[in-house]
PDB file of C-alpha atoms in Angstrom:
ATOM      1  CA  MET A   1     -28.764  80.366  75.148  1.00  0.00           C
ATOM      2  CA  THR A   2     -26.161  79.275  72.668  1.00  0.00           C
ATOM      3  CA  GLU A   3     -24.122  76.278  73.546  1.00  0.00           C
ATOM      4  CA  GLN A   4     -20.381  76.712  73.178  1.00  0.00           C
ATOM      5  CA  ARG A   5     -18.528  73.759  71.658  1.00  0.00           C
ATOM      6  CA  ASP A   6     -14.870  73.167  71.089  1.00  0.00           C
ATOM      7  CA  PRO A   7     -13.841  73.161  67.439  1.00  0.00           C
ATOM      8  CA  PRO A   8     -13.433  69.619  66.007  1.00  0.00           C
ATOM      9  CA  GLU A   9      -9.974  68.161  66.170  1.00  0.00           C
ATOM     10  CA  ALA A  10      -8.105  67.722  62.915  1.00  0.00           C
ATOM     11  CA  PRO A  11      -8.116  64.096  61.699  1.00  0.00           C
ATOM     12  CA  THR A  12      -4.912  62.126  62.138  1.00  0.00           C
ATOM     13  CA  GLY A  13      -3.438  59.455  59.869  1.00  0.00           C
ATOM     14  CA  ARG A  14      -4.236  58.992  56.181  1.00  0.00           C
ATOM     15  CA  PRO A  15      -7.163  61.051  54.992  1.00  0.00           C
ATOM     16  CA  GLY A  16     -10.213  59.056  54.035  1.00  0.00           C
ATOM     17  CA  PRO A  17     -11.954  59.356  50.763  1.00  0.00           C
ATOM     18  CA  VAL A  18     -13.797  62.588  50.102  1.00  0.00           C
ATOM     19  CA  GLU A  19     -17.527  62.162  50.032  1.00  0.00           C
ATOM     20  CA  GLY A  20     -18.786  61.917  46.485  1.00  0.00           C
ATOM     21  CA  GLN A  21     -15.466  60.743  45.126  1.00  0.00           C
ATOM     22  CA  SER A  22     -14.655  57.061  44.509  1.00  0.00           C
ATOM     23  CA  GLU A  23     -11.329  55.414  45.052  1.00  0.00           C
ATOM     24  CA  GLY A  24      -9.245  54.897  41.931  1.00  0.00           C
ATOM     25  CA  PRO A  25      -8.965  51.407  40.447  1.00  0.00           C
ATOM     26  CA  ARG A  26      -6.630  49.118  42.250  1.00  0.00           C
ATOM     27  CA  PRO A  27      -3.521  48.301  40.250  1.00  0.00           C
ATOM     28  CA  ALA A  28      -3.627  44.963  38.470  1.00  0.00           C
ATOM     29  CA  ARG A  29      -1.560  42.049  39.783  1.00  0.00           C
ATOM     30  CA  SER A  30       0.788  42.271  36.770  1.00  0.00           C
ATOM     31  CA  ASP A  31       1.321  46.022  37.431  1.00  0.00           C
ATOM     32  CA  ARG A  32       2.179  45.299  41.058  1.00  0.00           C
ATOM     33  CA  VAL A  33       4.663  42.624  39.977  1.00  0.00           C
ATOM     34  CA  ARG A  34       6.343  44.998  37.549  1.00  0.00           C
ATOM     35  CA  ALA A  35       6.499  47.730  40.233  1.00  0.00           C
ATOM     36  CA  LEU A  36       8.080  45.246  42.637  1.00  0.00           C
ATOM     37  CA  VAL A  37      10.638  44.288  40.020  1.00  0.00           C
ATOM     38  CA  ARG A  38      11.502  47.960  39.424  1.00  0.00           C
ATOM     39  CA  ARG A  39      11.962  48.601  43.161  1.00  0.00           C
ATOM     40  CA  LEU A  40      14.206  45.564  43.649  1.00  0.00           C
ATOM     41  CA  SER A  41      16.269  45.898  40.486  1.00  0.00           C
ATOM     42  CA  PRO A  42      19.679  47.519  40.797  1.00  0.00           C
ATOM     43  CA  ALA A  43      19.881  50.617  38.688  1.00  0.00           C
ATOM     44  CA  GLY A  44      21.601  50.602  35.347  1.00  0.00           C
ATOM     45  CA  PRO A  45      22.359  47.903  32.794  1.00  0.00           C
ATOM     46  CA  PRO A  46      23.279  45.123  32.523  1.00  0.00           C
ATOM     47  CA  ALA A  47      22.918  43.931  36.142  1.00  0.00           C
ATOM     48  CA  GLY A  48      19.500  45.515  36.572  1.00  0.00           C
ATOM     49  CA  ARG A  49      18.082  43.899  33.476  1.00  0.00           C
ATOM     50  CA  TRP A  50      19.543  40.516  34.425  1.00  0.00           C
ATOM     51  CA  PHE A  51      18.144  40.678  37.963  1.00  0.00           C
ATOM     52  CA  ALA A  52      14.771  41.814  36.668  1.00  0.00           C
ATOM     53  CA  GLY A  53      14.658  38.926  34.198  1.00  0.00           C
ATOM     54  CA  VAL A  54      15.524  36.362  36.862  1.00  0.00           C
ATOM     55  CA  LEU A  55      12.928  37.748  39.270  1.00  0.00           C
ATOM     56  CA  ALA A  56      10.258  37.843  36.571  1.00  0.00           C
ATOM     57  CA  ALA A  57      11.003  34.225  35.660  1.00  0.00           C
ATOM     58  CA  VAL A  58      10.747  33.138  39.299  1.00  0.00           C
ATOM     59  CA  VAL A  59       7.452  34.995  39.801  1.00  0.00           C
ATOM     60  CA  THR A  60       6.046  33.527  36.563  1.00  0.00           C
ATOM     61  CA  ALA A  61       7.036  30.002  37.575  1.00  0.00           C
ATOM     62  CA  MET A  62       5.464  30.410  41.030  1.00  0.00           C
ATOM     63  CA  LEU A  63       2.256  31.823  39.545  1.00  0.00           C
ATOM     64  CA  THR A  64       2.059  29.007  36.981  1.00  0.00           C
ATOM     65  CA  ALA A  65       2.579  26.381  39.674  1.00  0.00           C
ATOM     66  CA  TRP A  66      -0.152  27.964  41.802  1.00  0.00           C
ATOM     67  CA  LEU A  67      -2.601  28.003  38.857  1.00  0.00           C
ATOM     68  CA  LEU A  68      -1.805  24.379  38.033  1.00  0.00           C
ATOM     69  CA  ALA A  69      -2.255  23.340  41.664  1.00  0.00           C
ATOM     70  CA  TRP A  70      -5.714  24.904  41.739  1.00  0.00           C
ATOM     71  CA  GLY A  71      -6.692  23.458  38.369  1.00  0.00           C
ATOM     72  CA  LEU A  72      -6.927  26.850  36.677  1.00  0.00           C
ATOM     73  CA  LEU A  73      -4.678  25.900  33.750  1.00  0.00           C
ATOM     74  CA  PRO A  74      -5.363  23.039  31.331  1.00  0.00           C
ATOM     75  CA  VAL A  75      -2.936  20.152  31.604  1.00  0.00           C
ATOM     76  CA  THR A  76      -2.071  18.010  28.571  1.00  0.00           C
ATOM     77  CA  PRO A  77      -2.013  14.407  29.737  1.00  0.00           C
ATOM     78  CA  PRO A  78       0.955  12.279  28.651  1.00  0.00           C
ATOM     79  CA  PRO A  79       0.275   9.886  25.775  1.00  0.00           C
ATOM     80  CA  PRO A  80      -0.974   6.507  26.945  1.00  0.00           C
ATOM     81  CA  PRO A  81       1.515   3.653  26.852  1.00  0.00           C
ATOM     82  CA  PRO A  82       1.223   1.397  23.812  1.00  0.00           C
ATOM     83  CA  GLY A  83      -1.252  -1.415  24.218  1.00  0.00           C
ATOM     84  CA  PRO A  84      -0.238  -5.064  24.286  1.00  0.00           C
ATOM     85  CA  ASP A  85      -1.337  -5.450  20.641  1.00  0.00           C
ATOM     86  CA  ALA A  86       0.626  -2.450  19.319  1.00  0.00           C
ATOM     87  CA  LEU A  87       3.225  -3.223  16.672  1.00  0.00           C
ATOM     88  CA  PRO A  88       6.823  -2.988  17.918  1.00  0.00           C
ATOM     89  CA  PHE A  89       7.812  -1.255  14.656  1.00  0.00           C
ATOM     90  CA  THR A  90       6.564   1.262  12.094  1.00  0.00           C
ATOM     91  CA  VAL A  91       6.152   0.794   8.347  1.00  0.00           C
ATOM     92  CA  ALA A  92       6.541   3.677   5.891  1.00  0.00           C
ATOM     93  CA  VAL A  93       5.269   2.887   2.372  1.00  0.00           C
ATOM     94  CA  ARG A  94       6.003   4.562  -0.950  1.00  0.00           C
ATOM     95  CA  VAL A  95       4.291   3.509  -4.182  1.00  0.00           C
ATOM     96  CA  GLY A  96       6.090   4.159  -7.449  1.00  0.00           C
ATOM     97  CA  HIS A  97       5.892   3.472 -11.147  1.00  0.00           C
ATOM     98  CA  ASP A  98       8.464   3.953 -13.903  1.00  0.00           C
ATOM     99  CA  PRO A  99       6.963   6.203 -16.593  1.00  0.00           C
ATOM    100  CA  PRO A 100       8.464   4.097 -19.436  1.00  0.00           C
ATOM    101  CA  ASP A 101       6.318   1.176 -18.189  1.00  0.00           C
ATOM    102  CA  GLY A 102       3.299   3.303 -19.073  1.00  0.00           C
ATOM    103  CA  TRP A 103      -0.345   3.450 -18.027  1.00  0.00           C
ATOM    104  CA  VAL A 104      -3.587   2.050 -19.402  1.00  0.00           C
ATOM    105  CA  VAL A 105      -6.750   4.140 -19.715  1.00  0.00           C
ATOM    106  CA  GLU A 106      -9.970   2.181 -20.174  1.00  0.00           C
ATOM    107  CA  ALA A 107     -11.448   4.487 -22.844  1.00  0.00           C
ATOM    108  CA  PRO A 108     -11.254   5.134 -26.611  1.00  0.00           C
ATOM    109  CA  LEU A 109      -8.334   7.288 -27.708  1.00  0.00           C
ATOM    110  CA  ALA A 110     -10.614  10.252 -28.474  1.00  0.00           C
ATOM    111  CA  HIS A 111     -11.700  10.330 -24.822  1.00  0.00           C
ATOM    112  CA  VAL A 112      -8.211  10.076 -23.322  1.00  0.00           C
ATOM    113  CA  PRO A 113      -6.785  13.439 -22.113  1.00  0.00           C
ATOM    114  CA  ALA A 114      -3.855  14.809 -24.097  1.00  0.00           C
ATOM    115  CA  ARG A 115      -0.582  13.284 -22.989  1.00  0.00           C
ATOM    116  CA  PRO A 116       2.072  15.533 -21.408  1.00  0.00           C
ATOM    117  CA  ALA A 117       5.447  16.284 -22.919  1.00  0.00           C
ATOM    118  CA  TRP A 118       8.167  13.677 -22.544  1.00  0.00           C
ATOM    119  CA  SER A 119       9.900  15.540 -19.680  1.00  0.00           C
ATOM    120  CA  GLU A 120       6.755  16.571 -17.758  1.00  0.00           C
ATOM    121  CA  ASP A 121       5.089  14.935 -14.756  1.00  0.00           C
ATOM    122  CA  TRP A 122       3.182  11.943 -16.085  1.00  0.00           C
ATOM    123  CA  SER A 123       1.887  10.917 -12.656  1.00  0.00           C
ATOM    124  CA  ARG A 124      -0.357  13.994 -12.583  1.00  0.00           C
ATOM    125  CA  TRP A 125      -1.741  13.123 -16.019  1.00  0.00           C
ATOM    126  CA  ALA A 126      -2.328   9.546 -14.836  1.00  0.00           C
ATOM    127  CA  ARG A 127      -4.420  10.793 -11.898  1.00  0.00           C
ATOM    128  CA  ASP A 128      -6.483  13.103 -14.099  1.00  0.00           C
ATOM    129  CA  ALA A 129      -7.030  10.363 -16.704  1.00  0.00           C
ATOM    130  CA  ALA A 130      -7.852   7.653 -14.115  1.00  0.00           C
ATOM    131  CA  ALA A 131      -5.036   5.616 -15.657  1.00  0.00           C
ATOM    132  CA  VAL A 132      -3.798   2.387 -14.086  1.00  0.00           C
ATOM    133  CA  PRO A 133      -0.061   1.557 -13.925  1.00  0.00           C
ATOM    134  CA  ALA A 134       0.829  -0.944 -16.636  1.00  0.00           C
ATOM    135  CA  SER A 135       2.901  -4.105 -16.272  1.00  0.00           C
ATOM    136  CA  ARG A 136       4.882  -3.171 -13.133  1.00  0.00           C
ATOM    137  CA  GLN A 137       4.234  -1.384  -9.891  1.00  0.00           C
ATOM    138  CA  HIS A 138       6.998  -0.623  -7.389  1.00  0.00           C
ATOM    139  CA  VAL A 139       6.259  -0.754  -3.673  1.00  0.00           C
ATOM    140  CA  SER A 140       9.072   0.419  -1.405  1.00  0.00           C
ATOM    141  CA  PHE A 141       8.607   0.178   2.341  1.00  0.00           C
ATOM    142  CA  THR A 142      10.853   0.838   5.333  1.00  0.00           C
ATOM    143  CA  VAL A 143      10.492  -1.064   8.618  1.00  0.00           C
ATOM    144  CA  GLN A 144      11.904   0.558  11.782  1.00  0.00           C
ATOM    145  CA  GLY A 145      11.575  -0.430  15.433  1.00  0.00           C
ATOM    146  CA  VAL A 146       9.916   1.906  17.951  1.00  0.00           C
ATOM    147  CA  ASP A 147      12.716   1.343  20.491  1.00  0.00           C
ATOM    148  CA  GLU A 148      16.011  -0.471  20.744  1.00  0.00           C
ATOM    149  CA  ALA A 149      14.351  -3.860  21.294  1.00  0.00           C
ATOM    150  CA  GLN A 150      15.168  -6.086  18.348  1.00  0.00           C
ATOM    151  CA  VAL A 151      12.452  -7.156  15.897  1.00  0.00           C
ATOM    152  CA  THR A 152      13.077 -10.042  13.504  1.00  0.00           C
ATOM    153  CA  LEU A 153      11.377  -9.988  10.095  1.00  0.00           C
ATOM    154  CA  THR A 154      11.096 -13.645   9.151  1.00  0.00           C
ATOM    155  CA  ASP A 155       9.376 -13.782   5.764  1.00  0.00           C
ATOM    156  CA  LEU A 156       7.559 -11.865   3.042  1.00  0.00           C
ATOM    157  CA  ARG A 157       4.607 -12.833   0.827  1.00  0.00           C
ATOM    158  CA  VAL A 158       2.555 -11.181  -1.893  1.00  0.00           C
ATOM    159  CA  ARG A 159      -1.184 -11.804  -1.924  1.00  0.00           C
ATOM    160  CA  VAL A 160      -3.539 -10.958  -4.797  1.00  0.00           C
ATOM    161  CA  VAL A 161      -6.893  -9.933  -3.306  1.00  0.00           C
ATOM    162  CA  ALA A 162      -8.733  -9.464  -6.643  1.00  0.00           C
ATOM    163  CA  ARG A 163      -8.099 -10.630 -10.220  1.00  0.00           C
ATOM    164  CA  ARG A 164      -9.802  -9.223 -13.313  1.00  0.00           C
ATOM    165  CA  PRO A 165      -8.931  -9.450 -17.014  1.00  0.00           C
ATOM    166  CA  ALA A 166      -6.317  -6.920 -18.100  1.00  0.00           C
ATOM    167  CA  LEU A 167      -7.818  -3.548 -18.977  1.00  0.00           C
ATOM    168  CA  ARG A 168      -8.747  -2.857 -22.587  1.00  0.00           C
ATOM    169  CA  GLY A 169      -8.087   0.625 -23.830  1.00  0.00           C
ATOM    170  CA  VAL A 170      -5.184   2.939 -24.562  1.00  0.00           C
ATOM    171  CA  PHE A 171      -1.613   2.441 -23.432  1.00  0.00           C
ATOM    172  CA  ALA A 172       0.405   5.666 -23.081  1.00  0.00           C
ATOM    173  CA  ALA A 173       4.020   6.218 -22.012  1.00  0.00           C
ATOM    174  CA  PRO A 174       7.058   8.402 -22.596  1.00  0.00           C
ATOM    175  CA  GLY A 175       9.613   6.488 -24.617  1.00  0.00           C
ATOM    176  CA  GLY A 176      13.039   5.533 -23.264  1.00  0.00           C
ATOM    177  CA  GLY A 177      14.377   5.082 -19.717  1.00  0.00           C
ATOM    178  CA  GLY A 178      17.472   5.436 -17.572  1.00  0.00           C
ATOM    179  CA  PRO A 179      19.701   2.847 -15.895  1.00  0.00           C
ATOM    180  CA  THR A 180      18.277   0.988 -12.929  1.00  0.00           C
ATOM    181  CA  ALA A 181      19.819  -1.264 -10.307  1.00  0.00           C
ATOM    182  CA  TYR A 182      18.463  -2.202  -6.899  1.00  0.00           C
ATOM    183  CA  ARG A 183      17.731  -5.212  -4.735  1.00  0.00           C
ATOM    184  CA  TRP A 184      14.188  -6.357  -5.099  1.00  0.00           C
ATOM    185  CA  VAL A 185      11.574  -9.058  -4.879  1.00  0.00           C
ATOM    186  CA  HIS A 186       9.824  -9.611  -8.206  1.00  0.00           C
ATOM    187  CA  ALA A 187       6.261 -10.915  -7.803  1.00  0.00           C
ATOM    188  CA  THR A 188       4.580 -12.456 -10.862  1.00  0.00           C
ATOM    189  CA  LEU A 189       0.944 -11.738 -10.099  1.00  0.00           C
ATOM    190  CA  ASP A 190      -0.385 -13.902 -12.949  1.00  0.00           C
ATOM    191  CA  GLU A 191       0.572 -16.963 -10.904  1.00  0.00           C
ATOM    192  CA  ASP A 192      -1.614 -18.156  -8.022  1.00  0.00           C
ATOM    193  CA  PRO A 193      -0.054 -17.810  -5.514  1.00  0.00           C
ATOM    194  CA  PRO A 194       2.260 -15.138  -6.966  1.00  0.00           C
ATOM    195  CA  LEU A 195       5.709 -16.391  -7.879  1.00  0.00           C
ATOM    196  CA  LEU A 196       8.406 -14.500  -5.964  1.00  0.00           C
ATOM    197  CA  THR A 197      11.938 -14.075  -7.281  1.00  0.00           C
ATOM    198  CA  ALA A 198      14.684 -12.220  -5.422  1.00  0.00           C
ATOM    199  CA  GLY A 199      17.277 -10.622  -7.619  1.00  0.00           C
ATOM    200  CA  LEU A 200      19.212  -7.581  -8.679  1.00  0.00           C
ATOM    201  CA  PHE A 201      19.153  -5.423 -11.790  1.00  0.00           C
ATOM    202  CA  GLU A 202      22.734  -5.105 -12.936  1.00  0.00           C
ATOM    203  CA  GLU A 203      22.369  -2.175 -15.351  1.00  0.00           C
ATOM    204  CA  GLY A 204      23.552   1.082 -13.829  1.00  0.00           C
ATOM    205  CA  GLU A 205      24.835  -0.603 -10.690  1.00  0.00           C
ATOM    206  CA  GLU A 206      27.464   2.104 -10.144  1.00  0.00           C
ATOM    207  CA  PHE A 207      24.679   4.604  -9.391  1.00  0.00           C
ATOM    208  CA  VAL A 208      23.172   2.536  -6.567  1.00  0.00           C
ATOM    209  CA  PRO A 209      24.259   2.524  -2.875  1.00  0.00           C
ATOM    210  CA  GLU A 210      26.228  -0.519  -1.744  1.00  0.00           C
ATOM    211  CA  HIS A 211      23.503  -1.880   0.562  1.00  0.00           C
ATOM    212  CA  GLU A 212      21.008  -1.930  -2.329  1.00  0.00           C
ATOM    213  CA  ARG A 213      23.218  -4.157  -4.480  1.00  0.00           C
ATOM    214  CA  ARG A 214      22.461  -7.267  -2.419  1.00  0.00           C
ATOM    215  CA  GLU A 215      19.539  -9.572  -3.018  1.00  0.00           C
ATOM    216  CA  ILE A 216      16.810  -9.690  -0.402  1.00  0.00           C
ATOM    217  CA  ARG A 217      17.353 -12.642   1.936  1.00  0.00           C
ATOM    218  CA  PHE A 218      15.302 -13.129   5.091  1.00  0.00           C
ATOM    219  CA  PRO A 219      15.491 -12.960   8.084  1.00  0.00           C
ATOM    220  CA  TYR A 220      16.239  -9.292   8.831  1.00  0.00           C
ATOM    221  CA  ARG A 221      16.553  -7.585  12.205  1.00  0.00           C
ATOM    222  CA  VAL A 222      15.397  -4.022  12.850  1.00  0.00           C
ATOM    223  CA  SER A 223      15.276  -1.621  15.799  1.00  0.00           C
ATOM    224  CA  LEU A 224      14.916   2.127  16.347  1.00  0.00           C
ATOM    225  CA  SER A 225      18.498   2.713  15.197  1.00  0.00           C
ATOM    226  CA  ASP A 226      18.576   0.022  12.502  1.00  0.00           C
ATOM    227  CA  ALA A 227      15.886   0.140   9.789  1.00  0.00           C
ATOM    228  CA  GLU A 228      15.503  -1.933   6.625  1.00  0.00           C
ATOM    229  CA  THR A 229      14.035  -0.902   3.261  1.00  0.00           C
ATOM    230  CA  PHE A 230      12.517  -3.392   0.815  1.00  0.00           C
ATOM    231  CA  LEU A 231      11.357  -3.084  -2.779  1.00  0.00           C
ATOM    232  CA  VAL A 232       8.620  -5.351  -4.127  1.00  0.00           C
ATOM    233  CA  ILE A 233       7.759  -5.204  -7.827  1.00  0.00           C
ATOM    234  CA  GLY A 234       4.318  -6.460  -8.757  1.00  0.00           C
ATOM    235  CA  TYR A 235       4.346  -7.639 -12.396  1.00  0.00           C
ATOM    236  CA  THR A 236       1.537  -8.852 -14.639  1.00  0.00           C
ATOM    237  CA  GLU A 237       0.733  -9.354 -18.305  1.00  0.00           C
ATOM    238  CA  ASN A 238      -2.858 -10.620 -18.232  1.00  0.00           C
ATOM    239  CA  CYS A 239      -4.351  -9.483 -14.930  1.00  0.00           C
ATOM    240  CA  ASP A 240      -5.903  -6.297 -13.614  1.00  0.00           C
ATOM    241  CA  CYS A 241      -4.764  -7.121 -10.098  1.00  0.00           C
ATOM    242  CA  ASP A 242      -5.315  -5.717  -6.600  1.00  0.00           C
ATOM    243  CA  TRP A 243      -2.496  -6.910  -4.367  1.00  0.00           C
ATOM    244  CA  LYS A 244      -0.861  -6.503  -0.959  1.00  0.00           C
ATOM    245  CA  VAL A 245       2.381  -7.468   0.780  1.00  0.00           C
ATOM    246  CA  GLU A 246       2.468  -9.444   4.025  1.00  0.00           C
ATOM    247  CA  VAL A 247       5.502  -9.504   6.330  1.00  0.00           C
ATOM    248  CA  ASP A 248       5.901 -11.982   9.195  1.00  0.00           C
ATOM    249  CA  TRP A 249       7.694 -10.776  12.336  1.00  0.00           C
ATOM    250  CA  ALA A 250       8.768 -11.892  15.807  1.00  0.00           C
ATOM    251  CA  ALA A 251       9.734  -9.785  18.836  1.00  0.00           C
ATOM    252  CA  GLN A 252       9.911 -10.273  22.611  1.00  0.00           C
ATOM    253  CA  GLY A 253       7.999 -13.537  22.591  1.00  0.00           C
ATOM    254  CA  ARG A 254       5.338 -12.289  20.160  1.00  0.00           C
ATOM    255  CA  ILE A 255       4.779 -13.228  16.521  1.00  0.00           C
ATOM    256  CA  GLY A 256       2.527 -11.678  13.928  1.00  0.00           C
ATOM    257  CA  THR A 257       1.963 -10.574  10.346  1.00  0.00           C
ATOM    258  CA  VAL A 258       1.728  -6.979   9.157  1.00  0.00           C
ATOM    259  CA  THR A 259      -0.011  -6.038   5.896  1.00  0.00           C
ATOM    260  CA  VAL A 260       1.687  -3.473   3.676  1.00  0.00           C
ATOM    261  CA  ASP A 261      -0.799  -1.640   1.455  1.00  0.00           C
ATOM    262  CA  ASP A 262      -1.602   1.801   0.021  1.00  0.00           C
ATOM    263  CA  ALA A 263      -3.051   3.598   3.066  1.00  0.00           C
ATOM    264  CA  GLY A 264      -5.647   0.870   3.628  1.00  0.00           C
ATOM    265  CA  ARG A 265      -6.269   0.188  -0.061  1.00  0.00           C
ATOM    266  CA  PRO A 266      -4.631  -2.571  -2.106  1.00  0.00           C
ATOM    267  CA  PHE A 267      -2.069  -1.729  -4.747  1.00  0.00           C
ATOM    268  CA  ARG A 268      -3.310  -1.981  -8.339  1.00  0.00           C
ATOM    269  CA  VAL A 269      -1.537  -2.794 -11.598  1.00  0.00           C
ATOM    270  CA  THR A 270      -2.823  -4.054 -14.957  1.00  0.00           C
ATOM    271  CA  GLY A 271      -1.207  -6.046 -17.710  1.00  0.00           C
ATOM    272  CA  ALA A 272      -1.043  -4.686 -21.235  1.00  0.00           C
ATOM    273  CA  ALA A 273      -2.435  -7.791 -22.945  1.00  0.00           C
ATOM    274  CA  GLY A 274      -5.814  -6.127 -23.507  1.00  0.00           C
ATOM    275  CA  VAL A 275      -4.481  -2.857 -24.943  1.00  0.00           C
ATOM    276  CA  ARG A 276      -5.931  -1.858 -28.338  1.00  0.00           C
ATOM    277  CA  THR A 277      -3.934   1.320 -28.958  1.00  0.00           C
ATOM    278  CA  GLU A 278      -0.367   2.268 -28.026  1.00  0.00           C
ATOM    279  CA  CYS A 279       0.820   5.883 -27.788  1.00  0.00           C
ATOM    280  CA  TRP A 280       4.500   6.715 -27.314  1.00  0.00           C
ATOM    281  CA  THR A 281       5.804  10.222 -26.690  1.00  0.00           C
ATOM    282  CA  SER A 282       9.352  10.999 -27.848  1.00  0.00           C
ATOM    283  CA  PRO A 283      11.848  13.417 -26.289  1.00  0.00           C
ATOM    284  CA  ASP A 284      11.515  15.674 -29.352  1.00  0.00           C
ATOM    285  CA  GLY A 285       7.848  16.227 -28.510  1.00  0.00           C
ATOM    286  CA  THR A 286       6.276  14.001 -31.172  1.00  0.00           C
ATOM    287  CA  GLU A 287       3.739  11.294 -30.333  1.00  0.00           C
ATOM    288  CA  GLU A 288       3.058   8.130 -32.249  1.00  0.00           C
ATOM    289  CA  CYS A 289      -0.171   6.174 -31.694  1.00  0.00           C
ATOM    290  CA  ARG A 290      -0.737   2.858 -33.414  1.00  0.00           C
ATOM    291  CA  GLN A 291      -3.247   0.055 -33.250  1.00  0.00           C
ATOM    292  CA  ARG A 292      -2.178  -3.319 -31.946  1.00  0.00           C
TER     293      ARG A 292
END
């Protein structure tokens, strides 16, 4: 006997997935955000674009805050406060040399690289030839406070850290020179301790800013908004000298001395007393070398 059954009722609600078929991938969070923005944005420019931009910015800020709160984004820590021994000022150093003062190469003339033309860059040749500045070396440095607290610079000294006889070899330089005028401290390195003289070159004074026409006279006061620039000229005739500058300072109950050098190395200049051969290059391109 066959059992009679009522036909199955039709399913109500959303149909379930068909057997053997998998559900499609769920939309990504960013897709859902963009869909939400499209639904909430008024149609048509420019109001729709403005509203969409504001909503996107708000959503991005909320998402970023949530990721930061849960430690899912790296956080750059603020720089640590300066230590109690940190200098209350910075020092920027520039080392210079006037080409007419020349360089000395400790080698026979045949082994010295060919000299550049009068108007070319002699500093590059000096590096390639391992040449040492002759007679004078200019050290310019600027002292500036790190905040508005006042720093007083009370004195300046030059210290020779090594003395050797002046280099023997070849002196080379472009002939001639332009006008110069600036406030300076002239340090005679042949003396021990070096003899310091404050002064001013008068030649060409009209080409120099007003503040550089005054002699250096300590003390000076510096801050973040008020810096001071100094020029120290190390001079020698008989010494192959390594030298540094020391500046005494006082600020907020502290005192100290800062050393001015060439990125951790002493400055170096040699006298020309030991030179055996002199070579001068003229503006017309000719060079004259003669024995001393």
